């Protein structure tokens, strides 16, 4: 029976426990498994290679992304590390210019040491993507909406360009989750997630995912998952399955609150600029509407110079100053000194990550309370 995503969130993957009838997949807290004779195991050998709790989650994330093969990792960066390990010395990646800071860091300071090169372009500009795909390029790596300026890249258009040149398309889908956007259905080859964010949803677990459709690519990635070993633990797998059950209702509220806050900010006179692809004024609005079922709940804005951005962070009360995003609670962060500090200042300012930029992860609290808190925090920050 084919299910809509709201039902798949709850019944997708492995629905409960076959052996006992337990409605929830149990935590199989074991490192190894009894074998009945030499070469006669029951499908499980060692928990780095495979674990039933993790396998249930891996099947679930694959179902949600409309992919065939899912893999769960100890963090988003463990997932990214595993994907980047597909490449070798002399290979080059084309990368979005405002990606997650940690992704930039690992490309620049780790994989670069192994001779894997990267070219940074604005992937929302398809001409730049096309021009950057030289012979040594093996993949295009995008995030959409990207971090922290919510730049929207047309996944289908990038995939069309990459396909004619036989390059892989990798999409970090953390900001929208499969509830709002399914990149494999738009021509991407590999989907990556930090499950730490909306999938887990409660700011209590670090996790990461990879989903693909191609069998050969999946086999290579399973090999790397086992070889590198950055797997998700049984307990954390259980927590993420638990989180995913409420993803639909959470995302509905996240998106509704974010839409109202973005509009309020735009009309408020407190800000120079609001970045949110759900606003008609946003350059990404049309593409976002075409490729996703909502604009997500991340908003960035540039505070007007009449206000001191440092004081804003001291004055917020309901909204918490913290790294991360995607939890039920609203968070504010300062990209220039926090999430994107790893990016050199010249590059940062060039792409628009100025000191006055504030990023909000809009939670699911009452939206009136959130707006009241932002308003009092901004007004109390007047210089
Ligand atoms: C957080 C994040 C990551 C890294 O994930 P971790 O779980 O923190 O390792 C990667 N990409 C995006 C878009 C993120 O927000």
Short mmCIF file of C-alpha atoms and ligand atoms in Angstrom, two decimals:
data_model
loop_
_atom_site.label_atom_id
_atom_site.label_comp_id
_atom_site.label_asym_id
_atom_site.label_seq_id
_atom_site.Cartn_x
_atom_site.Cartn_y
_atom_site.Cartn_z
CA UNK A 1 0.00 0.00 0.00
CA UNK A 2 1.46 3.34 -0.94
CA UNK A 3 1.23 5.85 1.88
CA UNK A 4 1.28 9.65 2.02
CA UNK A 5 4.25 11.13 3.84
CA UNK A 6 2.27 11.93 7.03
CA UNK A 7 1.55 8.20 7.38
CA UNK A 8 5.02 7.10 6.31
CA UNK A 9 6.52 9.22 9.12
CA UNK A 10 4.72 6.96 11.58
CA UNK A 11 4.53 3.61 9.78
CA UNK A 12 7.36 3.76 7.23
CA UNK A 13 10.56 1.74 7.42
CA UNK A 14 10.00 -1.12 9.85
CA UNK A 15 6.68 -0.69 11.63
CA UNK A 16 7.18 -2.06 15.15
CA UNK A 17 8.83 -5.31 16.20
CA UNK A 18 7.97 -8.57 14.37
CA UNK A 19 9.05 -10.87 17.19
CA UNK A 20 7.13 -9.36 20.10
CA UNK A 21 4.58 -7.08 18.49
CA UNK A 22 6.05 -4.08 20.31
CA UNK A 23 4.62 -1.01 18.58
CA UNK A 24 7.98 0.74 18.75
CA UNK A 25 11.19 -0.69 17.30
CA UNK A 26 13.21 -1.76 20.38
CA UNK A 27 16.71 -0.54 21.17
CA UNK A 28 18.92 -3.48 20.17
CA UNK A 29 21.75 -2.50 22.48
CA UNK A 30 24.24 -5.13 21.34
CA UNK A 31 27.63 -5.05 19.67
CA UNK A 32 27.57 -8.59 18.30
CA UNK A 33 25.25 -11.49 17.43
CA UNK A 34 25.29 -15.24 18.02
CA UNK A 35 26.07 -17.24 14.89
CA UNK A 36 24.48 -20.69 14.59
CA UNK A 37 27.48 -22.26 12.87
CA UNK A 38 30.36 -21.15 10.74
CA UNK A 39 29.00 -18.93 7.99
CA UNK A 40 25.47 -19.26 9.48
CA UNK A 41 24.44 -15.92 10.96
CA UNK A 42 20.85 -14.66 11.26
CA UNK A 43 21.47 -11.63 9.10
CA UNK A 44 23.42 -9.71 11.72
CA UNK A 45 27.13 -10.02 12.49
CA UNK A 46 28.48 -6.96 14.22
CA UNK A 47 26.75 -3.68 15.05
CA UNK A 48 29.13 -1.40 13.13
CA UNK A 49 28.09 -3.32 10.02
CA UNK A 50 24.41 -3.57 10.91
CA UNK A 51 22.03 -3.19 13.85
CA UNK A 52 18.25 -3.76 13.78
CA UNK A 53 17.34 -0.44 15.43
CA UNK A 54 19.61 1.48 13.07
CA UNK A 55 18.36 -0.58 10.11
CA UNK A 56 14.74 0.38 10.91
CA UNK A 57 15.72 4.05 10.88
CA UNK A 58 17.78 3.62 7.69
CA UNK A 59 14.80 2.06 5.93
CA UNK A 60 12.56 4.84 7.24
CA UNK A 61 14.73 7.71 5.99
CA UNK A 62 15.05 5.98 2.60
CA UNK A 63 11.23 5.64 2.40
CA UNK A 64 10.74 9.29 3.29
CA UNK A 65 13.22 10.52 0.68
CA UNK A 66 11.71 8.18 -1.91
CA UNK A 67 15.06 6.44 -2.17
CA UNK A 68 16.04 2.78 -2.08
CA UNK A 69 18.98 2.86 0.30
CA UNK A 70 19.48 4.77 3.57
CA UNK A 71 22.41 4.98 5.94
CA UNK A 72 22.52 6.46 9.44
CA UNK A 73 25.60 8.10 10.93
CA UNK A 74 26.77 9.49 14.27
CA UNK A 75 26.45 13.06 12.95
CA UNK A 76 25.75 15.04 9.82
CA UNK A 77 29.49 15.48 9.42
CA UNK A 78 30.08 11.73 9.71
CA UNK A 79 27.59 11.34 6.85
CA UNK A 80 29.37 14.07 4.85
CA UNK A 81 32.78 12.52 5.57
CA UNK A 82 31.55 9.18 4.26
CA UNK A 83 30.15 10.74 1.07
CA UNK A 84 33.32 12.77 0.45
CA UNK A 85 35.33 9.56 0.83
CA UNK A 86 33.86 8.46 -2.51
CA UNK A 87 36.39 10.80 -4.10
CA UNK A 88 40.13 10.55 -4.57
CA UNK A 89 43.21 12.64 -5.18
CA UNK A 90 42.77 14.91 -8.19
CA UNK A 91 38.97 14.92 -8.03
CA UNK A 92 37.18 18.24 -7.74
CA UNK A 93 33.80 19.24 -6.33
CA UNK A 94 31.69 22.25 -7.27
CA UNK A 95 30.23 23.61 -4.03
CA UNK A 96 27.55 26.20 -3.13
CA UNK A 97 29.04 29.43 -1.82
CA UNK A 98 27.06 29.49 1.37
CA UNK A 99 27.15 25.97 2.70
CA UNK A 100 27.24 24.81 6.29
CA UNK A 101 30.48 26.07 7.88
CA UNK A 102 31.51 22.57 9.00
CA UNK A 103 31.18 21.27 5.44
CA UNK A 104 33.46 24.04 4.23
CA UNK A 105 35.90 23.27 7.05
CA UNK A 106 36.21 19.59 6.24
CA UNK A 107 36.66 20.31 2.53
CA UNK A 108 39.22 23.02 3.18
CA UNK A 109 41.24 21.50 6.02
CA UNK A 110 40.77 17.75 5.79
CA UNK A 111 39.90 16.48 2.32
CA UNK A 112 42.06 19.14 0.73
CA UNK A 113 45.04 17.46 2.45
CA UNK A 114 44.21 14.32 0.49
CA UNK A 115 44.24 16.17 -2.82
CA UNK A 116 40.49 16.60 -3.24
CA UNK A 117 39.86 20.08 -4.62
CA UNK A 118 36.79 22.29 -4.62
CA UNK A 119 35.46 25.25 -6.58
CA UNK A 120 33.03 27.57 -4.81
CA UNK A 121 30.29 29.15 -6.91
CA UNK A 122 26.85 30.67 -6.41
CA UNK A 123 24.84 27.60 -7.42
CA UNK A 124 21.65 29.69 -7.62
CA UNK A 125 23.26 31.08 -10.80
CA UNK A 126 23.15 28.16 -13.26
CA UNK A 127 25.65 29.75 -15.62
CA UNK A 128 28.27 29.68 -12.83
CA UNK A 129 27.52 25.99 -12.22
CA UNK A 130 27.87 25.17 -15.91
CA UNK A 131 31.18 27.05 -16.21
CA UNK A 132 32.64 25.46 -13.08
CA UNK A 133 32.12 21.89 -14.31
CA UNK A 134 35.59 21.17 -15.66
CA UNK A 135 36.78 17.65 -16.57
CA UNK A 136 38.23 16.95 -13.12
CA UNK A 137 34.88 17.73 -11.43
CA UNK A 138 33.19 14.60 -10.08
CA UNK A 139 30.21 16.11 -8.29
CA UNK A 140 28.17 19.22 -7.58
CA UNK A 141 27.43 19.68 -3.87
CA UNK A 142 24.53 21.93 -2.97
CA UNK A 143 22.49 23.01 -0.01
CA UNK A 144 19.10 24.57 -0.67
CA UNK A 145 17.97 26.75 0.96
CA UNK A 146 21.61 27.36 1.86
CA UNK A 147 23.10 28.38 5.16
CA UNK A 148 22.75 31.12 6.40
CA UNK A 149 21.35 33.34 3.60
CA UNK A 150 18.66 30.87 2.53
CA UNK A 151 19.79 31.07 -1.08
CA UNK A 152 17.67 28.75 -3.21
CA UNK A 153 19.26 26.56 -5.88
CA UNK A 154 17.12 24.92 -8.58
CA UNK A 155 17.86 21.23 -7.95
CA UNK A 156 16.27 19.98 -11.18
CA UNK A 157 18.18 22.52 -13.29
CA UNK A 158 21.52 21.71 -11.62
CA UNK A 159 20.85 17.98 -12.07
CA UNK A 160 20.07 18.53 -15.76
CA UNK A 161 23.39 20.33 -16.26
CA UNK A 162 25.36 17.77 -14.22
CA UNK A 163 23.75 14.78 -15.94
CA UNK A 164 24.80 15.86 -19.43
CA UNK A 165 28.37 15.87 -18.12
CA UNK A 166 28.02 12.66 -16.10
CA UNK A 167 28.62 14.25 -12.68
CA UNK A 168 26.98 13.36 -9.39
CA UNK A 169 24.61 15.77 -7.66
CA UNK A 170 24.74 15.80 -3.87
CA UNK A 171 22.09 17.74 -1.91
CA UNK A 172 22.22 18.55 1.79
CA UNK A 173 18.47 18.53 2.60
CA UNK A 174 18.79 19.34 6.31
CA UNK A 175 16.88 22.64 6.22
CA UNK A 176 13.70 21.27 4.66
CA UNK A 177 13.63 17.53 5.44
CA UNK A 178 11.81 15.08 3.14
CA UNK A 179 8.52 16.40 4.52
CA UNK A 180 9.04 19.55 2.43
CA UNK A 181 11.55 18.59 -0.28
CA UNK A 182 12.69 15.30 -1.86
CA UNK A 183 15.83 15.95 -3.95
CA UNK A 184 16.07 12.40 -5.39
CA UNK A 185 12.76 13.00 -7.17
CA UNK A 186 14.28 16.17 -8.66
CA UNK A 187 17.29 14.39 -10.15
CA UNK A 188 19.81 14.39 -7.28
CA UNK A 189 21.97 11.28 -6.75
CA UNK A 190 22.81 11.59 -3.07
CA UNK A 191 20.82 13.23 -0.27
CA UNK A 192 22.58 14.15 2.97
CA UNK A 193 21.05 15.16 6.30
CA UNK A 194 22.07 16.37 9.64
CA UNK A 195 19.38 14.50 11.57
CA UNK A 196 20.43 16.58 14.57
CA UNK A 197 18.09 19.28 13.32
CA UNK A 198 14.42 18.79 12.30
CA UNK A 199 14.45 14.99 11.93
CA UNK A 200 15.40 14.45 15.58
CA UNK A 201 13.62 17.71 16.29
CA UNK A 202 14.13 18.06 20.03
CA UNK A 203 17.73 19.27 20.33
CA UNK A 204 18.70 16.10 22.17
CA UNK A 205 20.50 13.89 19.62
CA UNK A 206 23.30 14.26 17.06
CA UNK A 207 22.82 12.18 13.90
CA UNK A 208 23.31 12.17 10.13
CA UNK A 209 21.96 10.39 7.03
CA UNK A 210 22.71 9.52 3.44
CA UNK A 211 20.07 8.30 0.97
CA UNK A 212 20.59 7.12 -2.62
CA UNK A 213 18.71 5.20 -5.32
CA UNK A 214 21.53 3.69 -7.34
CA UNK A 215 22.58 0.18 -6.23
CA UNK A 216 26.27 0.53 -7.18
CA UNK A 217 26.52 3.86 -5.37
CA UNK A 218 24.75 2.37 -2.34
CA UNK A 219 27.14 -0.60 -2.23
CA UNK A 220 30.12 1.75 -2.27
CA UNK A 221 28.60 3.90 0.48
CA UNK A 222 27.72 0.88 2.66
CA UNK A 223 31.31 -0.25 2.23
CA UNK A 224 32.54 3.19 3.35
CA UNK A 225 30.03 3.35 6.23
CA UNK A 226 31.40 0.09 7.60
CA UNK A 227 35.02 0.86 6.76
CA UNK A 228 35.04 4.36 8.30
CA UNK A 229 32.71 3.39 11.14
CA UNK A 230 30.91 6.66 11.87
CA UNK A 231 27.62 4.87 12.55
CA UNK A 232 24.64 5.94 14.66
CA UNK A 233 24.19 4.09 17.97
CA UNK A 234 21.07 1.97 18.67
CA UNK A 235 19.83 4.35 21.34
CA UNK A 236 20.25 7.44 19.16
CA UNK A 237 18.57 5.56 16.30
CA UNK A 238 15.58 4.96 18.58
CA UNK A 239 15.43 8.66 19.50
CA UNK A 240 15.48 9.78 15.88
CA UNK A 241 12.72 7.29 14.93
CA UNK A 242 10.73 8.77 17.80
CA UNK A 243 11.42 12.30 16.57
CA UNK A 244 10.45 11.54 12.98
CA UNK A 245 6.97 10.37 14.04
CA UNK A 246 6.01 14.00 14.77
CA UNK A 247 7.97 15.61 11.93
CA UNK A 248 4.83 16.47 9.96
CA UNK A 249 2.98 18.29 12.72
CA UNK A 250 6.16 20.01 13.85
CA UNK A 251 7.09 21.20 10.35
CA UNK A 252 3.58 22.53 9.73
CA UNK A 253 3.84 24.73 12.82
CA UNK A 254 7.51 25.66 12.17
CA UNK A 255 6.66 26.87 8.66
CA UNK A 256 3.51 28.71 9.74
CA UNK A 257 5.40 30.55 12.53
CA UNK A 258 8.34 31.36 10.25
CA UNK A 259 6.08 32.80 7.54
CA UNK A 260 4.45 35.13 10.07
CA UNK A 261 7.75 36.21 11.64
CA UNK A 262 9.42 36.84 8.27
CA UNK A 263 6.50 39.03 7.18
CA UNK A 264 6.50 40.86 10.51
CA UNK A 265 10.25 41.52 10.25
CA UNK A 266 9.93 42.77 6.68
CA UNK A 267 7.17 45.21 7.67
CA UNK A 268 8.75 46.22 11.01
CA UNK A 269 11.25 48.91 10.04
CA UNK A 270 13.79 47.24 12.37
CA UNK A 271 15.77 45.51 9.65
CA UNK A 272 17.70 46.27 6.49
CA UNK A 273 16.94 42.97 4.86
CA UNK A 274 15.12 39.70 5.47
CA UNK A 275 16.21 36.44 3.87
CA UNK A 276 13.36 33.92 3.68
CA UNK A 277 12.35 32.07 0.51
CA UNK A 278 8.69 32.16 1.56
CA UNK A 279 8.56 35.95 1.10
CA UNK A 280 7.41 37.12 -2.33
CA UNK A 281 10.25 39.67 -2.26
CA UNK A 282 12.88 36.90 -1.95
CA UNK A 283 14.81 36.07 -5.15
CA UNK A 284 14.38 32.35 -4.43
CA UNK A 285 10.58 32.51 -4.01
CA UNK A 286 9.53 31.03 -7.37
CA UNK A 287 12.05 28.17 -7.45
CA UNK A 288 11.30 27.36 -3.81
CA UNK A 289 7.57 27.17 -4.57
CA UNK A 290 8.22 24.92 -7.55
CA UNK A 291 10.54 22.39 -5.90
CA UNK A 292 9.41 22.25 -2.26
CA UNK A 293 6.19 22.01 -0.27
CA UNK A 294 7.08 24.92 1.99
CA UNK A 295 9.79 27.47 2.67
CA UNK A 296 11.10 25.95 5.90
CA UNK A 297 11.59 27.75 9.18
CA UNK A 298 15.03 29.33 8.95
CA UNK A 299 15.08 33.12 8.61
CA UNK A 300 18.06 35.43 8.47
CA UNK A 301 17.92 39.18 8.76
CA UNK A 302 20.28 42.13 8.80
CA UNK A 303 19.51 44.33 11.77
CA UNK A 304 19.33 48.04 10.99
CA UNK A 305 22.40 49.94 12.24
CA UNK A 306 20.11 51.88 14.62
CA UNK A 307 20.33 48.75 16.77
CA UNK A 308 23.34 46.97 18.28
CA UNK A 309 23.33 43.31 17.20
CA UNK A 310 25.43 42.31 20.22
CA UNK A 311 22.82 43.75 22.58
CA UNK A 312 20.04 41.99 20.68
CA UNK A 313 21.58 38.65 21.67
CA UNK A 314 21.75 39.77 25.31
CA UNK A 315 18.14 40.97 25.30
CA UNK A 316 16.29 37.99 23.86
CA UNK A 317 14.43 36.05 26.55
CA UNK A 318 12.17 33.40 24.99
CA UNK A 319 14.45 32.90 21.98
CA UNK A 320 17.74 31.28 23.01
CA UNK A 321 21.19 32.26 21.78
CA UNK A 322 22.67 28.97 20.60
CA UNK A 323 24.21 27.09 17.70
CA UNK A 324 22.11 24.52 15.87
CA UNK A 325 18.58 24.67 14.52
CA UNK A 326 15.50 22.62 13.83
CA UNK A 327 14.42 21.92 17.41
CA UNK A 328 11.02 22.73 18.89
CA UNK A 329 12.53 25.75 20.69
CA UNK A 330 13.41 28.96 18.83
CA UNK A 331 17.11 29.74 18.60
CA UNK A 332 19.03 32.76 17.38
CA UNK A 333 22.62 32.71 16.27
CA UNK A 334 25.29 35.05 14.94
CA UNK A 335 26.66 33.36 11.79
CA UNK A 336 29.75 35.59 11.45
CA UNK A 337 31.16 34.53 14.83
CA UNK A 338 29.44 31.16 15.34
CA UNK A 339 28.34 28.79 12.56
CA UNK A 340 30.35 30.46 9.81
CA UNK A 341 33.44 31.57 11.73
CA UNK A 342 35.48 28.95 9.81
CA UNK A 343 34.89 30.86 6.58
CA UNK A 344 37.50 33.59 5.94
CA UNK A 345 36.14 37.11 6.60
CA UNK A 346 36.61 38.31 2.98
CA UNK A 347 34.58 35.40 1.59
CA UNK A 348 32.01 35.82 4.35
CA UNK A 349 31.41 39.51 3.68
CA UNK A 350 31.45 38.99 -0.07
CA UNK A 351 28.55 36.56 0.13
CA UNK A 352 26.63 38.72 2.63
CA UNK A 353 27.42 37.18 6.02
CA UNK A 354 27.94 40.60 7.61
CA UNK A 355 28.32 41.21 11.34
CA UNK A 356 24.73 42.51 11.61
CA UNK A 357 23.33 39.25 10.21
CA UNK A 358 21.14 37.30 12.64
CA UNK A 359 19.87 33.81 11.93
CA UNK A 360 16.68 32.51 13.50
CA UNK A 361 15.60 28.91 13.79
CA UNK A 362 11.89 29.45 14.37
CA UNK A 363 10.47 26.98 16.86
CA UNK A 364 6.91 25.87 17.52
CA UNK A 365 6.10 28.17 20.45
CA UNK A 366 3.18 30.61 20.21
CA UNK A 367 4.03 32.99 17.38
CA UNK A 368 2.67 36.04 19.24
CA UNK A 369 5.06 35.32 22.11
CA UNK A 370 7.97 34.97 19.67
CA UNK A 371 7.22 38.26 17.91
CA UNK A 372 6.81 40.03 21.26
CA UNK A 373 10.22 38.75 22.36
CA UNK A 374 11.96 39.79 19.14
CA UNK A 375 10.32 43.22 19.32
CA UNK A 376 11.35 43.92 22.91
CA UNK A 377 14.89 42.60 22.26
CA UNK A 378 15.36 44.84 19.20
CA UNK A 379 13.89 47.92 20.87
CA UNK A 380 16.06 47.44 23.94
CA UNK A 381 19.12 47.33 21.62
CA UNK A 382 18.74 50.83 20.19
CA UNK A 383 22.08 52.63 20.04
C1 LIG B 1 24.21 20.91 11.29
C2 LIG B 1 24.41 20.75 9.84
C3 LIG B 1 25.36 19.86 9.33
C4 LIG B 1 26.28 19.07 10.23
O1 LIG B 1 25.58 18.14 10.99
P1 LIG B 1 26.03 17.65 12.46
O2 LIG B 1 24.91 16.74 12.83
O3 LIG B 1 26.15 18.85 13.32
O4 LIG B 1 27.33 16.96 12.27
C5 LIG B 1 25.44 19.74 7.97
N1 LIG B 1 24.67 20.45 7.14
C6 LIG B 1 23.76 21.33 7.60
C7 LIG B 1 22.93 22.10 6.64
C8 LIG B 1 23.60 21.52 8.96
O5 LIG B 1 22.70 22.41 9.41
#
